[in-house]
Structures are given as C-alpha cells and as structure tokens.
Coordinates of C-alpha atoms in Angstrom, one line a residue:
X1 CA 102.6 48.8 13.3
X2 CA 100.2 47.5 15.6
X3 CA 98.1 48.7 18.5
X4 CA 95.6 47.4 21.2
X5 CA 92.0 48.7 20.9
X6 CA 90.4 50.0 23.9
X7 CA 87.6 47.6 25.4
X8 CA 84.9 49.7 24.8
X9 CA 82.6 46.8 24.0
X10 CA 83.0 45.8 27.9
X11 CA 83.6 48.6 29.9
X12 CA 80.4 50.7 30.7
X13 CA 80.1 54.3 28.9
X14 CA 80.3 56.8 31.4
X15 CA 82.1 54.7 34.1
X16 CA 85.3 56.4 36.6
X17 CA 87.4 53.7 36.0
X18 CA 91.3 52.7 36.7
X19 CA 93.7 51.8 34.5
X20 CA 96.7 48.7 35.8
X21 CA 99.5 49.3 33.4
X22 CA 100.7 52.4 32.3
X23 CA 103.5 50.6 29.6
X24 CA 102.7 51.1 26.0
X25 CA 99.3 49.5 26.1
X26 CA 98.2 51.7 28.6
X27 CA 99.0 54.8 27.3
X28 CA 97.1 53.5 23.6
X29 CA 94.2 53.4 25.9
X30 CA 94.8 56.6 27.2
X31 CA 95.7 58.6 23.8
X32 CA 92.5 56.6 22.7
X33 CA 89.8 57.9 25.4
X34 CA 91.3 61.5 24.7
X35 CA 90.1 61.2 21.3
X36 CA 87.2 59.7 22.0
X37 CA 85.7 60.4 25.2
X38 CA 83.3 56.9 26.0
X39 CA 84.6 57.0 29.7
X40 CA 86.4 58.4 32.5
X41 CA 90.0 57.6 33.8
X42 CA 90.9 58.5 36.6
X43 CA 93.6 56.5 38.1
X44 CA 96.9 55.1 36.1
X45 CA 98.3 52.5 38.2
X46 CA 101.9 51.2 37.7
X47 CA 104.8 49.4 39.9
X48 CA 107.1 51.8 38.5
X49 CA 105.2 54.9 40.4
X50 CA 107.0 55.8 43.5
X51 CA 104.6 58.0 44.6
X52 CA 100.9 59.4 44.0
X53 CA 100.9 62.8 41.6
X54 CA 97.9 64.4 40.2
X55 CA 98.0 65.0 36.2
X56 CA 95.0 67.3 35.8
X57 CA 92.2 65.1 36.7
X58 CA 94.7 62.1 36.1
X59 CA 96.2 60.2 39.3
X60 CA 99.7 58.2 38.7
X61 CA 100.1 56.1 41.6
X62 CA 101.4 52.4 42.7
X63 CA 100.0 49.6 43.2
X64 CA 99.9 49.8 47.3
X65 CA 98.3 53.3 47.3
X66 CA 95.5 52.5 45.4
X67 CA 91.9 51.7 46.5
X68 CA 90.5 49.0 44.4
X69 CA 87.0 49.0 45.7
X70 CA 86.7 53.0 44.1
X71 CA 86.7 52.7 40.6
X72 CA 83.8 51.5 38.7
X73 CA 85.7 48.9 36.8
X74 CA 89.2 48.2 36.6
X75 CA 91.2 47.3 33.3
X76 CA 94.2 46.3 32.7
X77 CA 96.2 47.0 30.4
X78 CA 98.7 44.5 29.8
X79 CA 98.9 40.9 27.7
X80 CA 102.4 39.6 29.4
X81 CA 101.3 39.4 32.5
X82 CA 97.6 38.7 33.2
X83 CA 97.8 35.8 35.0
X84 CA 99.9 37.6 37.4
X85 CA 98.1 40.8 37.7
X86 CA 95.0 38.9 38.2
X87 CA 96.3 36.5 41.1
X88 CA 97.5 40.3 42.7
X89 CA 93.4 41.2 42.5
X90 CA 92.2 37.8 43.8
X91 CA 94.7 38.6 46.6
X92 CA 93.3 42.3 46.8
X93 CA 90.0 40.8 47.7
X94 CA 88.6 42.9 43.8
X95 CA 85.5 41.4 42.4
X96 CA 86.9 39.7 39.5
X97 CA 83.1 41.2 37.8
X98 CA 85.3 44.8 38.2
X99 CA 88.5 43.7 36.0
X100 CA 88.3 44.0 32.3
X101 CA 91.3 41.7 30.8
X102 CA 92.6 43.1 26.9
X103 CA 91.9 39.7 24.9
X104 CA 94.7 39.0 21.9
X105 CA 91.8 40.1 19.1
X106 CA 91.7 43.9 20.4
X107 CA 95.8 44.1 18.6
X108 CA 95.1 45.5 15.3
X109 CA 97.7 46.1 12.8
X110 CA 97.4 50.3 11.6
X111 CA 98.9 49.7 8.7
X112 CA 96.1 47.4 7.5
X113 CA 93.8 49.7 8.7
X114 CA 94.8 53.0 7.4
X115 CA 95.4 51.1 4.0
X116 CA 91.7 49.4 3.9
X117 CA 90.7 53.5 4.8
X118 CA 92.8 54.8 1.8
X119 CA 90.8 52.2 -0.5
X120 CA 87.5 52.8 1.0
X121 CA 85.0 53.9 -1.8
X122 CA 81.4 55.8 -1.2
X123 CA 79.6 52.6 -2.1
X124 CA 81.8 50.5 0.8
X125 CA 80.8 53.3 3.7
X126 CA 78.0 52.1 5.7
X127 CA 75.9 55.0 5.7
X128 CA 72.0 54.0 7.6
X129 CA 73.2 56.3 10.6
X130 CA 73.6 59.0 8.5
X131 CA 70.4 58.9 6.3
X132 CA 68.2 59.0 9.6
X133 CA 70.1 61.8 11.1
X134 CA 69.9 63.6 7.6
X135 CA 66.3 63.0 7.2
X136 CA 65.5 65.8 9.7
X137 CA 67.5 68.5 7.7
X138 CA 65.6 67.2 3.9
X139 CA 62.5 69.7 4.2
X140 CA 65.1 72.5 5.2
X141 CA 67.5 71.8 2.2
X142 CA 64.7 71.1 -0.5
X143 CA 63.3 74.4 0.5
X144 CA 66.3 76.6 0.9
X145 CA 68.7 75.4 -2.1
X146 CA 66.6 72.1 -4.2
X147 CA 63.5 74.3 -5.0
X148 CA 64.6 77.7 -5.8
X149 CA 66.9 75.7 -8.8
X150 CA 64.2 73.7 -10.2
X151 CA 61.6 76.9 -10.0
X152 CA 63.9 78.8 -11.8
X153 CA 64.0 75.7 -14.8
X154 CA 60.7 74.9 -14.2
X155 CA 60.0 76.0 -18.0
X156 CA 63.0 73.7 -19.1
X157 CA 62.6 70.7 -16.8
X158 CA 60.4 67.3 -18.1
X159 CA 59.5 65.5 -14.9
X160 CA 58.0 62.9 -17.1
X161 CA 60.9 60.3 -16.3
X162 CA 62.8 60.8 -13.8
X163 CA 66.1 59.4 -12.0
X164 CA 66.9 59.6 -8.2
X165 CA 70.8 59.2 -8.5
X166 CA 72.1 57.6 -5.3
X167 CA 69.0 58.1 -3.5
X168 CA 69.7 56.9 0.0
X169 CA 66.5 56.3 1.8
X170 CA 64.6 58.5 -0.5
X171 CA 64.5 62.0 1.5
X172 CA 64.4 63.9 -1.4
X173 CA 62.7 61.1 -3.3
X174 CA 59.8 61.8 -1.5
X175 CA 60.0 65.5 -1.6
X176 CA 59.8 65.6 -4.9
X177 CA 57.7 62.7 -6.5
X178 CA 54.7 64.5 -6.4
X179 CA 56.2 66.2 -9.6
X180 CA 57.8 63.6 -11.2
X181 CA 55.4 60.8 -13.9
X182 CA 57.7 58.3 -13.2
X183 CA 60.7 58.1 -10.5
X184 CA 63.2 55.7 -10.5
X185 CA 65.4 55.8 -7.6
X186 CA 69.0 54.0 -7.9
X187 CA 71.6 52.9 -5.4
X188 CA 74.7 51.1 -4.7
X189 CA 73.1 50.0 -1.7
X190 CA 70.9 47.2 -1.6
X191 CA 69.8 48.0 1.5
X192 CA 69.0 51.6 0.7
X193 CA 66.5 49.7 -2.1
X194 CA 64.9 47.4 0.3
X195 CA 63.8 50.7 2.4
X196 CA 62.4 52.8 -0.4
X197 CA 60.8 50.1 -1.8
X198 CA 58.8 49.7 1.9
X199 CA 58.7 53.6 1.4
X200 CA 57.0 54.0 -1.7
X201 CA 55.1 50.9 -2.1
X202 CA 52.0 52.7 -2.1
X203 CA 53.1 55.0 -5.1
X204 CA 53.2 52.9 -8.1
X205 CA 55.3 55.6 -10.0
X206 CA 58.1 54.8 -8.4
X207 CA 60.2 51.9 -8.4
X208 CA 63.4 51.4 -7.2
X209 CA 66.6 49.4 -8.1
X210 CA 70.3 48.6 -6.7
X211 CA 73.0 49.3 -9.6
X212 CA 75.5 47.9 -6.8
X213 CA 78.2 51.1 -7.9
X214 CA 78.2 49.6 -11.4
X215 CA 76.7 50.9 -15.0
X216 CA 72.9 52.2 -14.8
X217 CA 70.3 49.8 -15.6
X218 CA 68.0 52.7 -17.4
X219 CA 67.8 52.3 -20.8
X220 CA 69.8 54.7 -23.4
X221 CA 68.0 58.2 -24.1
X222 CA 65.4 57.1 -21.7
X223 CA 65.2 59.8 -19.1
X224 CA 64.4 63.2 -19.1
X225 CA 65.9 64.7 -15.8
X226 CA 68.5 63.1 -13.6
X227 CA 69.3 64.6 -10.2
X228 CA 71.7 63.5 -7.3
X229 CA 71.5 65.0 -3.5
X230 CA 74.5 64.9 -0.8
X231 CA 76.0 61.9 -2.7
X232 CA 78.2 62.8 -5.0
X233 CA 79.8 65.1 -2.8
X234 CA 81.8 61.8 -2.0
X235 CA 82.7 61.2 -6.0
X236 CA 86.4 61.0 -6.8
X237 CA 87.1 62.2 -10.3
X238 CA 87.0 59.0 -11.8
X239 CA 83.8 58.1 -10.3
X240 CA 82.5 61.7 -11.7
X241 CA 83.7 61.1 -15.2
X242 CA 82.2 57.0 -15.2
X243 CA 78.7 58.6 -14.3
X244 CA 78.5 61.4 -16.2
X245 CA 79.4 59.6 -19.2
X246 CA 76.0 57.1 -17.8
X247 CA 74.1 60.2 -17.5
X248 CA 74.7 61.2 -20.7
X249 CA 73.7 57.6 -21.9
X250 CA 71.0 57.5 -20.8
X251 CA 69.2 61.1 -20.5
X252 CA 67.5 61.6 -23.5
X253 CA 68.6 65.1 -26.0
X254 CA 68.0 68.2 -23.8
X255 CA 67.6 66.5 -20.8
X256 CA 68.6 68.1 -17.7
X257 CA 71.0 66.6 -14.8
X258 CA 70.9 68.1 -11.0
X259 CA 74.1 67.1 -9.1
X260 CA 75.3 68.5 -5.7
X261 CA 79.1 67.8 -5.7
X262 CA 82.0 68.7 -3.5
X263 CA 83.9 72.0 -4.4
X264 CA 86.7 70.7 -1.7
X265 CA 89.2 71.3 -4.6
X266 CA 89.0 75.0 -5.0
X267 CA 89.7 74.7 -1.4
X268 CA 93.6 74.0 -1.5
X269 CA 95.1 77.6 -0.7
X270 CA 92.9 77.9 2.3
X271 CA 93.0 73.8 4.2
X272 CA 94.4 71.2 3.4
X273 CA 92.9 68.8 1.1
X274 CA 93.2 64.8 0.4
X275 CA 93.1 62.2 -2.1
X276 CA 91.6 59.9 -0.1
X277 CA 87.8 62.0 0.5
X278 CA 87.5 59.9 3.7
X279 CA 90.2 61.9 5.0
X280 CA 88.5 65.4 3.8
X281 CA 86.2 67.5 5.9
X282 CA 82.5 66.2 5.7
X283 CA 84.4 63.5 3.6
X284 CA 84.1 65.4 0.6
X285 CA 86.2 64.7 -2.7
X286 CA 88.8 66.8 -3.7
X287 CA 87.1 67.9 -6.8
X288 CA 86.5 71.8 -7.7
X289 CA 83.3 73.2 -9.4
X290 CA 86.0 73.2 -12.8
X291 CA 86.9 70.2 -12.8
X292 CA 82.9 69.0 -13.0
X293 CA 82.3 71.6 -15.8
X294 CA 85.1 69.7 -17.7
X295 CA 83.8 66.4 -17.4
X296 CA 80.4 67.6 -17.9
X297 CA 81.5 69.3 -21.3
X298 CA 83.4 66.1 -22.8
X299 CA 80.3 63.8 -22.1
X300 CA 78.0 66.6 -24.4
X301 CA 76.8 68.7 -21.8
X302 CA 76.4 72.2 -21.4
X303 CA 76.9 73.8 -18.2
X304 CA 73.8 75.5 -17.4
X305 CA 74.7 76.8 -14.1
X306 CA 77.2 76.3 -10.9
X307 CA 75.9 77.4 -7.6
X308 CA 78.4 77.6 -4.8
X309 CA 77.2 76.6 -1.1
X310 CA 78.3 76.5 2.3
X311 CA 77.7 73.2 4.0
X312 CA 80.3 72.3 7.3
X313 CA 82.4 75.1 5.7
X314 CA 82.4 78.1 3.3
X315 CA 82.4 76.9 -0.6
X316 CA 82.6 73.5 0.3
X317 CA 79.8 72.2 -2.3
X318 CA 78.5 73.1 -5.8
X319 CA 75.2 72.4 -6.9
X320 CA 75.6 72.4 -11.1
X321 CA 72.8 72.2 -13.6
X322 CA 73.4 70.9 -16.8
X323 CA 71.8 70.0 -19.9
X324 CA 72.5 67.1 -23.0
X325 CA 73.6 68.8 -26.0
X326 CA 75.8 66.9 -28.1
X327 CA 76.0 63.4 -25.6
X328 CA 76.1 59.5 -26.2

C-alpha cells in the first residue's frame, strides 16, 4: 500500500494554507496534518465542489470561488495533473513562490514502512533528542528512586569497578562517579561514546567504549556492580536473557546488578500491549517484573529486590536489584 507524504520540508510551520486536490492525495494530506498539527488548512479546493460549505474550520469550495492571493502557500495535491493545474495558476496571476508541487519521492510504500518499524531494535532508534530532553529530569530521578536503592545496599555495594550499562550521554554517569573507583560506561551507540568521552575527559576513572549491541568487552569476573537507567526498559526478552547472561559473565561472585526495566507485561488485563515495544506506550517492552526474576535466576542470580514505579503510567517500570550467586 502506498501513500504520499505531506511536504512538510517545504511548506512553512504555522502557515494558513490551501489545499488543490481533494482526491485521495489530498485527503492523505489531510488525515496527516490531523495527526500531526505542523500547519493550518483552511481551504480544500476541488472541481468537483459545486458550491462553498464550511467543515468546522475547513472550507470545500471550487476552483472559481476561491481567492488565491489569501492563503499563505498553496499545495497541490495531485501527481496526474501538475502541469495542468500549474498552467491554471500561471493563468490565475498566483506567484508560482506560493505553490508547493508533491515530487514522485514523497510516495512511500506503508508496507515497507510499518515492516522496517516492526524490526526496529533499541540500538537502531536514534535517540540524541531524547537524551537532552532527559537530562533535565536525571537530578530528579537519581534523587527520588536511584539513591534511596543504592543507600539502602550501600553496606553490600563495591563501587570499586563499576559498569554504566547503556549509558546514553552519561546523565547518571555523572551523578554517580563520584562513588565509583573506576566507571566504565558502555553503549551501542558510537555516538553516545564520542560525547561521554568529551564529558569525562577530565576524570581519568572513567573511560568509555561502544559494544555496538553486541557481547561486552569487560573481562570475565571483572566487575563488581553493574547498573542500567531508562534503557532497558526498551529490552525484548531475548535481548534481556543475552545480557543478563553478559552480566553474569562478567560481574565478579556477589556482585550486584541495578536494572530499570519495563513491567509493560503485567500490564495486559488493563491496555493493550505489543510485541513490537516501538508500538508500546513510552516504547516499553512487553516484559513483566516475573519474567526478569526468571532470567535473572537461570543466569545465577538472586533476586534481591523488585521495586515497582510509575513512569507515563501506573506500574509501567520495575527497578530490580540483584546479586551473583551461582553465575558464569
């Protein structure tokens, strides 16, 4: 199935404009800017109107009713017959600098894109927006939920090596490395790496390295505390039982593990939950609070504690400690 995609690239946000064409490619624009609100519409033109008739703040009218010189810019929505339509706004006396022509590359086929969504991982997302807007909120979180967990280990926890598990930009990172001997921060991202490199460079007890989604580059039994914040909330189940089975690798014997993880799964009765977490609320896994406590306990770990929390809605996360008993 294909559709046309809106020009949003050349039509200015904000701008009252007119649509020419109000066949199937005009009303993808349509369904598209009531979705997504980048600009106002108020005019549908079309041949096929008889008359003018208000649709909430929507005119449908012809061609010969319409004033061309109101709307901001003027697009048309229709491949078959632009050459036409544009000879009729030469005619017109229109600015040709008003009329915004589709072009053949805005036809996308939906099928490929709703399939290239469905095998979207965590590691594929682009997620730079998102780290700077979540920035503001780390001092809140560490304070409200991270500290309270690690003061109440704080007799169990060895911050003498310690692993930043899909650390983003380093938010928590640098909330926390004042405790930590050593702090290695890990991420898909190789961009993610470049910045906390720039970040911490004048900390030389933390270094940072891009596993690019793959197996850890710490050694075995080499850490003593692993955490992960607001990433692997993201995990599928496969993802969850690849990692922990790294964690358990490579945290040495009594080492503890941190993880904030989606609880989406327990979730079922109430909304309605996906595979595919892009498709989830706060794109979110569907993975319960069990199913982690499973996974946990086949890679050696006991399940120190599971903390339910609210986050865009009631229950959504977990936050579980756990320790290496009887691991890799």
């Amino acid at each position: 199935m294909n559709t046309i995609i809106f020009p949003f690239d050349r039509v200015n946000k904000g701008a009252t404009i007119a649509i020419y064409g109000a066949g199937e490619i005009g009303e993808y624009f349509l369904c598209q800017l009531a979705a997504v609100p980048y600009c106002s519409v108020s005019w549908l033109v079309d041949r096929k109107f008889e008359s003018e008739e208000q649709q909430g703040s929507l005119v449908r009218l012809p061609p010969d009713m319409m004033d061309w010189q109101t709307p901001a810019q003027i697009v048309i929505a229709s491949l078959a017959y632009r050459d036409e339509i544009a000879h009729y706004f030469i005619q017109q006396g229109v600015s040709q600098d008003k009329l915004v022509f589709v072009r053949p590359e805005q036809k996308i086929d939906m099928s490929d894109m709703f399939q290239a969504m469905l095998n979207a991982t965590p590691a594929d997302n682009k997620w730079n927006a998102y780290y700077k807007s979540a920035e503001h909120g780390a001092v809140r979180q560490f304070d409200s939920i991270i500290s309270p967990i690690l003061s109440e280990y704080h007799d169990q926890l060895d911050y003498s090596n310690v692993l930043d598990f899909a650390c983003g930009e380093g938010r928590i990172a640098n909330l926390l490395q004042a405790r930590c001997q050593s702090l290695q921060l890990v991420d898909a991202s190789q961009q993610a790496i470049d910045f906390c490199n720039q970040r911490f460079a004048h900390l030389p007890h933390i270094t940072a390295i891009s596993n690019n989604a793959g197996v850890l580059p710490q050694d075995s039994s080499s850490l003593s505390f692993i955490y992960s914040w607001d990433a692997m909330v993201h995990f599928s189940y496969k993802s969850l039982d690849f990692y922990l089975h790294e964690f358990s690798r490579v945290l040495r014997q009594n080492g503890h593990v941190l993880i904030h993880h989606s609880n989406l799964g327990a979730l079922t009765d109430k909304i309605k939950v996906f595979e595919p977490w892009n498709l989830n609320v706060g794109g979110r896994s569907n993975i319960s609070k069990n199913d982690v406590s499973f996974i946990a306990r086949k890679h050696g770990f006991e399940v120190v504690s599971q903390v339910v929390i609210d986050w865009e809605i009631n229950d959504m996360d977990c936050i579980s400690v756990l320790v290496k008993k009887n691991g890799v």
